[in-house]
PDB file of C-alpha atoms in Angstrom:
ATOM      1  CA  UNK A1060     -46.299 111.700  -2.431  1.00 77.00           C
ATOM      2  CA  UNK A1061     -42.691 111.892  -3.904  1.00 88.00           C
ATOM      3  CA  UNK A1062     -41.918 114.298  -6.179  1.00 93.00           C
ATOM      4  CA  UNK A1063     -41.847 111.709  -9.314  1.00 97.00           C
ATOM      5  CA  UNK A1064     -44.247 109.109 -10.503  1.00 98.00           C
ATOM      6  CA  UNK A1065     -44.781 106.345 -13.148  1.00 98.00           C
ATOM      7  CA  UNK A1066     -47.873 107.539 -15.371  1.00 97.00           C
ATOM      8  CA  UNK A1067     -48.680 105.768 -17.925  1.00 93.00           C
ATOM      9  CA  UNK A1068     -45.518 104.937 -19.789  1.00 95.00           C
ATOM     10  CA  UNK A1069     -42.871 107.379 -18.321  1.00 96.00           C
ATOM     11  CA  UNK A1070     -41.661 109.077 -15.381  1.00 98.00           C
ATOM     12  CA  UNK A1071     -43.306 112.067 -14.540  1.00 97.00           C
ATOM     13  CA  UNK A1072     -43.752 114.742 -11.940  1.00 97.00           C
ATOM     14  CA  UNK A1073     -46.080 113.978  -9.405  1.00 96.00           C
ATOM     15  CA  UNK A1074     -48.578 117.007 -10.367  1.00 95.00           C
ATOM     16  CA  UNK A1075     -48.541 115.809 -14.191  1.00 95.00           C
ATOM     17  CA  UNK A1076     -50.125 112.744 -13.218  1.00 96.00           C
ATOM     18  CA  UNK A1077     -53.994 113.292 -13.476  1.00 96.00           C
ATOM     19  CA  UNK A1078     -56.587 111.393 -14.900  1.00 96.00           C
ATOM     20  CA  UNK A1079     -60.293 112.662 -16.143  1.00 97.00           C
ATOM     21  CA  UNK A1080     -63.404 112.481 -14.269  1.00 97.00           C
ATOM     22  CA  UNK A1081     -64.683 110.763 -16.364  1.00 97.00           C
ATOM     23  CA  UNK A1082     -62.662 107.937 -16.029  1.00 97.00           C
ATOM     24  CA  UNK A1083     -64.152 104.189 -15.981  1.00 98.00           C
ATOM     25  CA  UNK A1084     -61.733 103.247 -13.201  1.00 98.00           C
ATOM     26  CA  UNK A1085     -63.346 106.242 -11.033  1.00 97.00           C
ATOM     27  CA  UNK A1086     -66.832 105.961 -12.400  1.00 97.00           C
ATOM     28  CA  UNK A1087     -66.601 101.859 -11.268  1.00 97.00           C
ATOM     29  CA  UNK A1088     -63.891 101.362  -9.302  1.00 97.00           C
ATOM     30  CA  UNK A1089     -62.013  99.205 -12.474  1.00 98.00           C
ATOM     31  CA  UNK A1090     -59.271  98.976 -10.860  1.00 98.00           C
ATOM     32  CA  UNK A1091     -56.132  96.638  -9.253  1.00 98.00           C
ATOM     33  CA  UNK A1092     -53.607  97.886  -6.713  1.00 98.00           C
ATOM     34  CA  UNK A1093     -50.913  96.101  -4.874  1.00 98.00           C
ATOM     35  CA  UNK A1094     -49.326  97.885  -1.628  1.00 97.00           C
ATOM     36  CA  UNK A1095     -45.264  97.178  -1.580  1.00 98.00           C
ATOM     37  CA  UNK A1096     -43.186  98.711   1.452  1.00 98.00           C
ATOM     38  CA  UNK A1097     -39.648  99.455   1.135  1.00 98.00           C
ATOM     39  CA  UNK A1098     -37.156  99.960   4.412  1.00 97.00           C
ATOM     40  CA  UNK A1099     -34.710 101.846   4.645  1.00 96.00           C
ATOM     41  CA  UNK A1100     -31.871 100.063   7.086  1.00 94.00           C
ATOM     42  CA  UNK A1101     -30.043 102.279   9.316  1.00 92.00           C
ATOM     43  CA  UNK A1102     -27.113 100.077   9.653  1.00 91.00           C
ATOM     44  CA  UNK A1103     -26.255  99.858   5.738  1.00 91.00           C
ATOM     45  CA  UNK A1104     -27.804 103.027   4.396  1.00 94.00           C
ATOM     46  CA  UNK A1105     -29.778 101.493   1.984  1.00 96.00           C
ATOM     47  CA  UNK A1106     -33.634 101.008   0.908  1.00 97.00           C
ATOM     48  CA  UNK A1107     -34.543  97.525   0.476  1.00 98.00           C
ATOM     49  CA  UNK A1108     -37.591  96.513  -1.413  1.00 98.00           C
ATOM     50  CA  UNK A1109     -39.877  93.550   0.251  1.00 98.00           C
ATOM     51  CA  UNK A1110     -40.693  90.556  -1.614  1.00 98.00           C
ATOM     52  CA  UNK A1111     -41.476  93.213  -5.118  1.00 98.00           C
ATOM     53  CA  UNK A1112     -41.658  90.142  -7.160  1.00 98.00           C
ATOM     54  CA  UNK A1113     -44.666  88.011  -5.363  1.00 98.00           C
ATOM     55  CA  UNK A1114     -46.328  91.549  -5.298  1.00 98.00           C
ATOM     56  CA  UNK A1115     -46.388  92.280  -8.803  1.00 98.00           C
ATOM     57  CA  UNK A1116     -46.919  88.508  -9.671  1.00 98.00           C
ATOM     58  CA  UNK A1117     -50.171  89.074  -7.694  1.00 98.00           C
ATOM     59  CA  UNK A1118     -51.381  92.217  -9.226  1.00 98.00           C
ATOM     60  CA  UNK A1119     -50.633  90.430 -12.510  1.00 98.00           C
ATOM     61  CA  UNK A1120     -53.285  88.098 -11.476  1.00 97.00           C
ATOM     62  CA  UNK A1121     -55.980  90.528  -9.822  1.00 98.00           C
ATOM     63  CA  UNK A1122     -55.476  92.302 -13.633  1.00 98.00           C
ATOM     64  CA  UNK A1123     -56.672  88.652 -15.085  1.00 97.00           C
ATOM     65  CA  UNK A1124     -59.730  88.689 -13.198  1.00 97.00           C
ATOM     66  CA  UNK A1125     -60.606  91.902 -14.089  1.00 97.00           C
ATOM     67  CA  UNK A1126     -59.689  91.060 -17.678  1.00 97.00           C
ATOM     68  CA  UNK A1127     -57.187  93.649 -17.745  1.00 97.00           C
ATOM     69  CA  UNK A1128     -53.999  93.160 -19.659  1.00 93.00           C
ATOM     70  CA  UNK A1129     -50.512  94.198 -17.939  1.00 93.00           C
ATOM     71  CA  UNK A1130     -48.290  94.474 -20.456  1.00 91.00           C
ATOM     72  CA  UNK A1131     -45.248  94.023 -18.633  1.00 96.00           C
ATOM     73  CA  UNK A1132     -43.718  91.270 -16.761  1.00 97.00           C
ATOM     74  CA  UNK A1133     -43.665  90.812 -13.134  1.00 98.00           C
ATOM     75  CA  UNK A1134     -39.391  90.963 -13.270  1.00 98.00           C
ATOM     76  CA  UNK A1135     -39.955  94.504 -15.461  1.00 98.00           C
ATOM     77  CA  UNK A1136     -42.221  95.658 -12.907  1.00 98.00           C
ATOM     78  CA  UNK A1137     -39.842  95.498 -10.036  1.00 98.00           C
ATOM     79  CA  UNK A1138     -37.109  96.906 -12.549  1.00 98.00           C
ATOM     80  CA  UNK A1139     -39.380  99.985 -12.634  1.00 98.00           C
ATOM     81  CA  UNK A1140     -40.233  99.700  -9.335  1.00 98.00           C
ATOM     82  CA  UNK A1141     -36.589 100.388  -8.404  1.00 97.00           C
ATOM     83  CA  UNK A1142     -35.837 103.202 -10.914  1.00 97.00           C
ATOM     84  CA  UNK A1143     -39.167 104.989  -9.635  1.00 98.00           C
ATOM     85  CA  UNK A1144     -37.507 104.483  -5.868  1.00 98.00           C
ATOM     86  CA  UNK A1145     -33.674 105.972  -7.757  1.00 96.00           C
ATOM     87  CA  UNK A1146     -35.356 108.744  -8.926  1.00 95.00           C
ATOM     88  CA  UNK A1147     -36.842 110.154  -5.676  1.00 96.00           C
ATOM     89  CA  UNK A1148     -34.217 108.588  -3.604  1.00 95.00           C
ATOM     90  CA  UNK A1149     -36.311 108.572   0.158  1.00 95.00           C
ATOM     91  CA  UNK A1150     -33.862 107.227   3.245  1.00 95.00           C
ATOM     92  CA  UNK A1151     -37.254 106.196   5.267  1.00 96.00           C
ATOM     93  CA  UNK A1152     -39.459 103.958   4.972  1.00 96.00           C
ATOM     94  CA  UNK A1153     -41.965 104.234   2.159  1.00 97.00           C
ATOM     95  CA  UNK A1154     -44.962 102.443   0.571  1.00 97.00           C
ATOM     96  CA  UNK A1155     -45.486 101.698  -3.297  1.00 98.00           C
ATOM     97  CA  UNK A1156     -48.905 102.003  -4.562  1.00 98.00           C
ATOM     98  CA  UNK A1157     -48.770 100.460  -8.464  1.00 98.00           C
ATOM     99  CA  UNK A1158     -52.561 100.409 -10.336  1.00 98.00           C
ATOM    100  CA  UNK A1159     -53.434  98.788 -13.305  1.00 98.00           C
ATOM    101  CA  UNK A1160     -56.731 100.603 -14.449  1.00 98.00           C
ATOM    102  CA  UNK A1161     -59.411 100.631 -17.072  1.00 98.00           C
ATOM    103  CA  UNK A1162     -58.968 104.112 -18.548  1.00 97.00           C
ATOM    104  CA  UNK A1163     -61.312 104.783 -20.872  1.00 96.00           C
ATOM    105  CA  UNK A1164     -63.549 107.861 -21.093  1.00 97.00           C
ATOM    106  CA  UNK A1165     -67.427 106.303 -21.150  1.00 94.00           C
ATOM    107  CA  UNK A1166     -70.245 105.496 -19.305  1.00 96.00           C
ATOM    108  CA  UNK A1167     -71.400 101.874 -18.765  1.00 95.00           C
ATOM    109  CA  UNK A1168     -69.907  99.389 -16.430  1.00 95.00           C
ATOM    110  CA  UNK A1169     -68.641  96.643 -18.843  1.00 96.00           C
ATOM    111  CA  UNK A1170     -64.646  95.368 -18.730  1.00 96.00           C
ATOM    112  CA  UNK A1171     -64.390  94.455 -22.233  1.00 95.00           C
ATOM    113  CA  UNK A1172     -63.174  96.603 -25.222  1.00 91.00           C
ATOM    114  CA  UNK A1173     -61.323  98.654 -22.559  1.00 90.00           C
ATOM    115  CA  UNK A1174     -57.856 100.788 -22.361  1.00 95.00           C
ATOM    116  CA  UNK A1175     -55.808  99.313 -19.697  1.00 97.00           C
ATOM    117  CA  UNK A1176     -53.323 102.037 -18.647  1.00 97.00           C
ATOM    118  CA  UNK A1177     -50.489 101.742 -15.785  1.00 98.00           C
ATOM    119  CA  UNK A1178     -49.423 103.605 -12.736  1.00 98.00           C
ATOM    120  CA  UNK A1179     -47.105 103.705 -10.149  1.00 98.00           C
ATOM    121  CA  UNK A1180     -46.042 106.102  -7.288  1.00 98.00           C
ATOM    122  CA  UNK A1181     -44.177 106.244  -3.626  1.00 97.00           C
ATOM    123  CA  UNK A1182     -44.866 107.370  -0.413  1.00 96.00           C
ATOM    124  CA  UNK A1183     -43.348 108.202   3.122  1.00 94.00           C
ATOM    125  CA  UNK A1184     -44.780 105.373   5.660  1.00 90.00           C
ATOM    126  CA  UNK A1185     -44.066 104.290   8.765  1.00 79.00           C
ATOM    127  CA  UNK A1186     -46.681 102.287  10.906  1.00 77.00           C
ATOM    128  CA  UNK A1187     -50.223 101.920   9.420  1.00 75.00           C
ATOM    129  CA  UNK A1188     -51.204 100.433  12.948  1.00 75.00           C
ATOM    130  CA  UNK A1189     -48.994 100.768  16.100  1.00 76.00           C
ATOM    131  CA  UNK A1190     -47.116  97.541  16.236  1.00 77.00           C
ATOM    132  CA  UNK A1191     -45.393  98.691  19.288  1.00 81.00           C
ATOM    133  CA  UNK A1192     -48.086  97.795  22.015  1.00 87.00           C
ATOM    134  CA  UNK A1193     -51.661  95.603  21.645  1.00 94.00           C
ATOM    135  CA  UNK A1194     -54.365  96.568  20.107  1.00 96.00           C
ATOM    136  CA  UNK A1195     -58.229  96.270  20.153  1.00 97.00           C
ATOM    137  CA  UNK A1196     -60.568  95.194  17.947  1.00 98.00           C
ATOM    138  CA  UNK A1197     -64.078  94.362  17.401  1.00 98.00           C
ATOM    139  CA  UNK A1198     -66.370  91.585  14.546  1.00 98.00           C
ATOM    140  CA  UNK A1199     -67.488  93.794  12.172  1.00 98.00           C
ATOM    141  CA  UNK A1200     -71.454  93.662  11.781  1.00 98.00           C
ATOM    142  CA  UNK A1201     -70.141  94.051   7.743  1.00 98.00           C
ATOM    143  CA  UNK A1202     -69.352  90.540   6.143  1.00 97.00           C
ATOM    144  CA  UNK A1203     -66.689  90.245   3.529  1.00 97.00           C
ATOM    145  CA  UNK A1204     -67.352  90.305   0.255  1.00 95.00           C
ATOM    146  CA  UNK A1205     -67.959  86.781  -1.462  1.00 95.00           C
ATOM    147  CA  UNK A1206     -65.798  85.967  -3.574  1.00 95.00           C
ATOM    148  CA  UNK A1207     -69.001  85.045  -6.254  1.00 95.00           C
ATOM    149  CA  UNK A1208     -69.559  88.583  -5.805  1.00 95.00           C
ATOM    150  CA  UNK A1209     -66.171  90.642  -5.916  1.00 96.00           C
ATOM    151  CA  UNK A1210     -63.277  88.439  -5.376  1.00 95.00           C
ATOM    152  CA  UNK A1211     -61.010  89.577  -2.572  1.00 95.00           C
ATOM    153  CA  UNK A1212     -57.988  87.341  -3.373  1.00 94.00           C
ATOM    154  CA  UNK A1213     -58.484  90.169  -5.844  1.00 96.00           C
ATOM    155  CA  UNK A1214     -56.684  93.312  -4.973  1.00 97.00           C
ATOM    156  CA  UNK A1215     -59.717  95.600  -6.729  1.00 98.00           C
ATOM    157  CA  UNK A1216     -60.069  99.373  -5.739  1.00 97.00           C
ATOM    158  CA  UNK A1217     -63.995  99.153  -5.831  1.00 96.00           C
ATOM    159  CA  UNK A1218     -63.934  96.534  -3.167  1.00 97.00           C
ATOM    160  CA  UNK A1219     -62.217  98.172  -0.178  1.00 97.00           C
ATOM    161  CA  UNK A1220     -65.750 100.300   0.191  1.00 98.00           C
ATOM    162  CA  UNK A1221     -66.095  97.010   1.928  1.00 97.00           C
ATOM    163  CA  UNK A1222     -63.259  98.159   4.195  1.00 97.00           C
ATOM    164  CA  UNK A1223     -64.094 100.761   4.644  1.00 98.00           C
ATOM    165  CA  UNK A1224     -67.220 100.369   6.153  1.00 98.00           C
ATOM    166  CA  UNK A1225     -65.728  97.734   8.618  1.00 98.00           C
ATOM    167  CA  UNK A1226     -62.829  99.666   9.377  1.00 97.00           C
ATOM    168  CA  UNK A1227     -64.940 103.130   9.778  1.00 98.00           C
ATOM    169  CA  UNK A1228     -67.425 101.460  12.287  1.00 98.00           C
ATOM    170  CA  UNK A1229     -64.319 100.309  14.166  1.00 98.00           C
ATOM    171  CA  UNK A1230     -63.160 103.870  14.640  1.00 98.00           C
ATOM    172  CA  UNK A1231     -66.461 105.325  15.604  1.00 98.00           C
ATOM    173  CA  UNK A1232     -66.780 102.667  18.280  1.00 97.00           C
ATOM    174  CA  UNK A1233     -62.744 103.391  19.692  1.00 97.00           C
ATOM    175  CA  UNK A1234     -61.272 100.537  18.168  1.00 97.00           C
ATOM    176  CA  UNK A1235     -58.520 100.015  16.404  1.00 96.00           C
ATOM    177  CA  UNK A1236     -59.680  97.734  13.782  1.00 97.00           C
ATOM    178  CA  UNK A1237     -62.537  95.139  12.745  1.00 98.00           C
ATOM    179  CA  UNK A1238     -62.172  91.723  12.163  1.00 98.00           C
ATOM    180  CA  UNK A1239     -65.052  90.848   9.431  1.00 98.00           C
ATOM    181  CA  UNK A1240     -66.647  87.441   9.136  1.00 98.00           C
ATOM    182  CA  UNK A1241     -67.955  85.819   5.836  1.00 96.00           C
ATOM    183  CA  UNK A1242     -71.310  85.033   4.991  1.00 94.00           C
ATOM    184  CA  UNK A1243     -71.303  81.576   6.705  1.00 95.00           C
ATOM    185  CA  UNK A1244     -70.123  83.297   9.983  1.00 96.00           C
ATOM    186  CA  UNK A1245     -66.683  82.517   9.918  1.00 97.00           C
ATOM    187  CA  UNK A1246     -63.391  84.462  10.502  1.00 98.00           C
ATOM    188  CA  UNK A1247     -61.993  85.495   7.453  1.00 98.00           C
ATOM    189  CA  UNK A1248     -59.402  88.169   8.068  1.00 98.00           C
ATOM    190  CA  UNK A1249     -59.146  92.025   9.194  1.00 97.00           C
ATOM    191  CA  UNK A1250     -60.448  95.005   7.495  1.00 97.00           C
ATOM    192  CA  UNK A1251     -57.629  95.329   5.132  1.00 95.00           C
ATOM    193  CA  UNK A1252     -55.069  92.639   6.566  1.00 97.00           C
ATOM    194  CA  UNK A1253     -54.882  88.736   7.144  1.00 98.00           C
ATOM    195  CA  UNK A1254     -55.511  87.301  10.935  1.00 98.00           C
ATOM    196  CA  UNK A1255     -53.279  84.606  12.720  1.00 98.00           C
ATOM    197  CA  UNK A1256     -54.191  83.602  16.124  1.00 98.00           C
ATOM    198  CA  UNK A1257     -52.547  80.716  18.359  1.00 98.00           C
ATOM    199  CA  UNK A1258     -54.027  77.881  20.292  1.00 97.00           C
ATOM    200  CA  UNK A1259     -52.080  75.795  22.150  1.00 96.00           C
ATOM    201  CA  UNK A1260     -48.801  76.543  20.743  1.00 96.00           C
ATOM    202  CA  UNK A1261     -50.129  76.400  17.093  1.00 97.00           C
ATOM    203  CA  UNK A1262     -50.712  79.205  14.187  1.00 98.00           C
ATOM    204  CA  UNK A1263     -54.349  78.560  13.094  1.00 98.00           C
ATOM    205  CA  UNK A1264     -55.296  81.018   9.827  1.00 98.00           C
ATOM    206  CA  UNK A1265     -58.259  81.016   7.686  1.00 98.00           C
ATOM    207  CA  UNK A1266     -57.755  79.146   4.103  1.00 96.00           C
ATOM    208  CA  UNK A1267     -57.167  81.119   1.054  1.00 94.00           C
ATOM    209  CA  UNK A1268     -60.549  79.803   0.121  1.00 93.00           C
ATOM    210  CA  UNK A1269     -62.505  82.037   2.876  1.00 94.00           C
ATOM    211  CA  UNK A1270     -62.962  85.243   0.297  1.00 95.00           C
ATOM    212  CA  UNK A1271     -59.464  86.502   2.069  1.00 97.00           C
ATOM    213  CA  UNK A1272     -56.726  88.356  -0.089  1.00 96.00           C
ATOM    214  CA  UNK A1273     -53.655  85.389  -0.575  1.00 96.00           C
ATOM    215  CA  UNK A1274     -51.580  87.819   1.780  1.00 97.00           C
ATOM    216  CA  UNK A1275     -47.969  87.934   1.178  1.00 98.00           C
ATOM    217  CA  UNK A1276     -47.164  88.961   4.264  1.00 98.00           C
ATOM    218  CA  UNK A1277     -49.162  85.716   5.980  1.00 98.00           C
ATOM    219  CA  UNK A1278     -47.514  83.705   3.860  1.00 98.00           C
ATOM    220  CA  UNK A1279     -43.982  85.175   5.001  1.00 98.00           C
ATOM    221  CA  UNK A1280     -44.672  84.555   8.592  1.00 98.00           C
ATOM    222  CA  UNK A1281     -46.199  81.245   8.194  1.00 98.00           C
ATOM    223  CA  UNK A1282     -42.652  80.439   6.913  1.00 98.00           C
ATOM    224  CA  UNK A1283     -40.950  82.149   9.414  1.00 98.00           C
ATOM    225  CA  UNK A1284     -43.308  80.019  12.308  1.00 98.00           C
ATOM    226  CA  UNK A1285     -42.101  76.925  10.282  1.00 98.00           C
ATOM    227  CA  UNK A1286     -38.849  77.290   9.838  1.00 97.00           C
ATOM    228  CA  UNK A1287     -37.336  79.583  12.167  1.00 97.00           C
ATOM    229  CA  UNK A1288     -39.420  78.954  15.466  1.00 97.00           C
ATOM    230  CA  UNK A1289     -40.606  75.154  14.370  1.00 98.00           C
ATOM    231  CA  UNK A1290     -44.127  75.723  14.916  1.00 98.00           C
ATOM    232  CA  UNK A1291     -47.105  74.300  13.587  1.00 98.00           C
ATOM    233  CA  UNK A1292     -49.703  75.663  11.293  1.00 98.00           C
ATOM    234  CA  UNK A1293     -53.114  74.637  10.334  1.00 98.00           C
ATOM    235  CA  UNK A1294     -55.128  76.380   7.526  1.00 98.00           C
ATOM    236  CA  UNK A1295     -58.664  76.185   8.478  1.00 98.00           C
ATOM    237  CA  UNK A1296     -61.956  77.499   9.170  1.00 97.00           C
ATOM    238  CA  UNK A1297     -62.335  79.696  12.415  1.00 98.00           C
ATOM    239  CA  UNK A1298     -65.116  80.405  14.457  1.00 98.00           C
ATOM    240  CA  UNK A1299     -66.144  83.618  16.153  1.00 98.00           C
ATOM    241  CA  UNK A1300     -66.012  82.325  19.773  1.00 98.00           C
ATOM    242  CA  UNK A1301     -62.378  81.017  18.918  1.00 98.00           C
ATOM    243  CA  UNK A1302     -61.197  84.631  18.631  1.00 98.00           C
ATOM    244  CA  UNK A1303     -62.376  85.091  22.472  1.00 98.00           C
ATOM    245  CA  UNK A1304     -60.594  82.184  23.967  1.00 98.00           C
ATOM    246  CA  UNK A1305     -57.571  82.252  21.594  1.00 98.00           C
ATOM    247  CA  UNK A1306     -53.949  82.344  23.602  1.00 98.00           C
ATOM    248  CA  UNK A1307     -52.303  85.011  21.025  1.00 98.00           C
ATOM    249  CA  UNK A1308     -53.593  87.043  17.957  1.00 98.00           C
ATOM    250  CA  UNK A1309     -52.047  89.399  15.517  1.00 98.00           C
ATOM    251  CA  UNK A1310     -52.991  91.103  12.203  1.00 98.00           C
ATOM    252  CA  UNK A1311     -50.613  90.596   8.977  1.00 97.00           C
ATOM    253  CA  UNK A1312     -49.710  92.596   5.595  1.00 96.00           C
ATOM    254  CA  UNK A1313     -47.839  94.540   4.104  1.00 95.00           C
ATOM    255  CA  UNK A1314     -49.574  97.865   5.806  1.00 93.00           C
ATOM    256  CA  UNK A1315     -50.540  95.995   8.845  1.00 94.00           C
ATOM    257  CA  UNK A1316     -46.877  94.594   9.099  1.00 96.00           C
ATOM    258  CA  UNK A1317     -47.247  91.972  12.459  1.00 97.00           C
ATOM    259  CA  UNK A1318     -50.343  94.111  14.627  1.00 96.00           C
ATOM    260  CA  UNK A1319     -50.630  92.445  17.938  1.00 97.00           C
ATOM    261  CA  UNK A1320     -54.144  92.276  18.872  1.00 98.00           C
ATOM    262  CA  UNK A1321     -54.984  91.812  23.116  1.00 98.00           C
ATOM    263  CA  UNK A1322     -58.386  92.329  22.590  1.00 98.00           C
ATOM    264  CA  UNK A1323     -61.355  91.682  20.826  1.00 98.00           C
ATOM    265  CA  UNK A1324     -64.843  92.781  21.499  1.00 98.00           C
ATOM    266  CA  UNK A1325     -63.445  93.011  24.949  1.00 97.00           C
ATOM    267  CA  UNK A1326     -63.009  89.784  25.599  1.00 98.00           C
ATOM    268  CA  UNK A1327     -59.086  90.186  26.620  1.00 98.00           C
ATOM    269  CA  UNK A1328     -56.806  87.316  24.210  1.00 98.00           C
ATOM    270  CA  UNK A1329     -54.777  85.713  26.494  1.00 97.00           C
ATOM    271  CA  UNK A1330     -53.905  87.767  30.104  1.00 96.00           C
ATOM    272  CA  UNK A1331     -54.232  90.787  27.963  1.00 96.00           C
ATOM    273  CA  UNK A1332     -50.804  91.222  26.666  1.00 96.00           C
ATOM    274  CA  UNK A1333     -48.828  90.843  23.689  1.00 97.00           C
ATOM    275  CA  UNK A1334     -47.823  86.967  23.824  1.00 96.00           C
ATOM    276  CA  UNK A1335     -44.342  85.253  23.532  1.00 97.00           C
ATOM    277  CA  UNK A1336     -45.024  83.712  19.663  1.00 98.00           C
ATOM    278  CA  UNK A1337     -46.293  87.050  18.336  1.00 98.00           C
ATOM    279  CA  UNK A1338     -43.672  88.898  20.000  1.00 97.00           C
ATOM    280  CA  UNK A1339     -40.987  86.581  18.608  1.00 98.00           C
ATOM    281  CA  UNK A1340     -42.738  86.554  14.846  1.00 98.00           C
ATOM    282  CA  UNK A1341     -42.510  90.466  14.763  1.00 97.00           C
ATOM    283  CA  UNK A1342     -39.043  90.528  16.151  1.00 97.00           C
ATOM    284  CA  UNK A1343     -38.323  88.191  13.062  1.00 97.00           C
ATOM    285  CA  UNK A1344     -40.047  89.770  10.566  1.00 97.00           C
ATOM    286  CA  UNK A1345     -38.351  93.456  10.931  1.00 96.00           C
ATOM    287  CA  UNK A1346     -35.704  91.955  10.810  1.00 97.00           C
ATOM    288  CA  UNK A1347     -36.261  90.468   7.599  1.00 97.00           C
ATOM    289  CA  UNK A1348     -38.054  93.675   6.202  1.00 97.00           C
ATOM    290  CA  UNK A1349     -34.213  95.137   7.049  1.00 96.00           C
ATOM    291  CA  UNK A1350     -32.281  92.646   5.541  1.00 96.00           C
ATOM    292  CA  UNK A1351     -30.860  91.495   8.988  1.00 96.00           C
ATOM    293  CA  UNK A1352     -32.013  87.546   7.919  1.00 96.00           C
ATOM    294  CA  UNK A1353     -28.741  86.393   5.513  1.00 95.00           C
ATOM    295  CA  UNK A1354     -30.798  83.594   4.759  1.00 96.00           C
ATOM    296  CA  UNK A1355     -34.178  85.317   3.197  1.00 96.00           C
ATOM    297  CA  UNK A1356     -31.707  87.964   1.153  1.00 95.00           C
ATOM    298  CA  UNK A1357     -33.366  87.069  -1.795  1.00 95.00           C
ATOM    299  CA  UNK A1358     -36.498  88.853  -0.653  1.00 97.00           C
ATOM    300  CA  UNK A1359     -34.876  92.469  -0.230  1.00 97.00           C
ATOM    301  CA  UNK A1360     -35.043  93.925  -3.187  1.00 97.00           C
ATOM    302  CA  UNK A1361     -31.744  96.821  -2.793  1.00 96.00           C
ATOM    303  CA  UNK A1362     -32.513 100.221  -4.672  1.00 95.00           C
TER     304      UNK A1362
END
């Protein structure tokens, strides 16, 4: 962690920032994140912000559902989002972890009559998963959660125990990641990221309405497939047996950035190897991340 964090209402240093055990947030898991990555650009010497605004827009609405009030606006957010990035000033690439959280001192699991308090700190990051080379994955035997149950177009702390589970079997069985269905059996997304295969030429995803988070990072390639490489793109349900005869397949998100996947439940996608789409849709999207795109500007964010 950088030496200076955002806790509740000012900037403070990073080993000022505690919260009680008895917090409701870590008694129940009250609590909404967003993940934001920042790159720093070798070419101009700068750290550029990705798509801050759509991020904080979203945790505003994971705080809704959790009837938690966020006090500021999505456009002060990113404002504070870029002082917090002045302060420690990193020149590599870093992820931004800001919480809204219930934090009151009690016992009992109910959201209302709460304190809603704010966080907000940086990190060093390069790849969560190895983007440079395939990777393989399994169908988790977990299902995602319903979203009748705990919403996950909901960012929500206490629902990535779901995750974890999925992801944690993954490891234990040497893969990279897990894939996890919903309770009618189909695809909904990765552990922690959204899933894009191709068929024929065409980017098939699972609709926002299959208890997956509405991934910014999906949505940014789906755009890019559009308008940059004129593909097609159809929103629909997936079934398991698609993932084994799909041509190409790649994870999605903000931690996830584009994961090409050449395997799942060793069934090899494709001939095995990262395929021409998802090689082009990565290529394009660090190059957006880096402000290289004069056309998507508007989405770096410059600290």
């Amino acid at each position: 962690m950088f030496s200076t964090v955002f806790f509740e209402g000012k900037f403070v240093p990073s080993y000022e920032a505690k919260i009680s055990v008895a917090t409701h947030a870590f008694l129940y898991g009250t609590s909404v994140f967003e993940g934001i990555r920042a790159y720093w650009s070798d070419t101009d010497k700068k750290l550029y912000i990705f798509r801050p605004l759509e991020h904080f827009q979203r945790l505003k609405l994971s705080s809704k559902i959790l009837r938690m009030e966020l006090k500021r606006s999505p456009e002060e957010l990113v404002e504070l989002c870029r002082q917090l990035l002045s302060f420690n000033n990193p020149k590599e690439d870093t992820y931004i972890r800001p919480i809204v959280y219930k934090a009151d001192l009690r016992i009992g699991p109910s959201l209302l009559n709460s304190k809603d308090e704010f966080c907000m700190f940086a990190v060093p990051m390069g790849d969560y998963i190895d983007t440079t080379k395939g990777i393989s994955v399994a169908v988790s035997s977990w299902r995602r959660v319903e979203d009748n149950a705990i919403p996950a177009r909901a960012k929500i702390a206490g629902s990535y125990v779901n995750t974890a589970l999925a992801k944690t079997d993954a490891l234990l069985s040497n893969f990279a990641d897990a894939i996890v269905l919903d309770e009618s059996g189909h695809v909904a997304e990765g552990s922690a990221m959204n899933l894009i295969m191709v068929r024929n030429g065409k980017l098939i995803t699972s609709p926002i309405t299959e208890n997956i988070l509405e991934g910014i990072t999906r949505a940014t390639i789906l755009e890019l497939a559009v308008k940059e490489l004129g593909l097609q793109v159809e929103e629909r349900s997936i079934d398991r047996t698609e993932l084994y005869i799909a041509d190409e397949m790649f994870f999605c998100g903000t931690g996830a950035q584009v994961s090409p996947i050449t395997s799942v439940d060793y069934y090899n996608v494709g001939n095995g190897q990262i395929g021409p789409i998802t090689s082009q849709l990565k290529n394009l999207y660090f190059d957006l991340v880096r402000n290289r795109l004069p056309q998507y500007v508007h989405w770096c964010v410059e600290v």
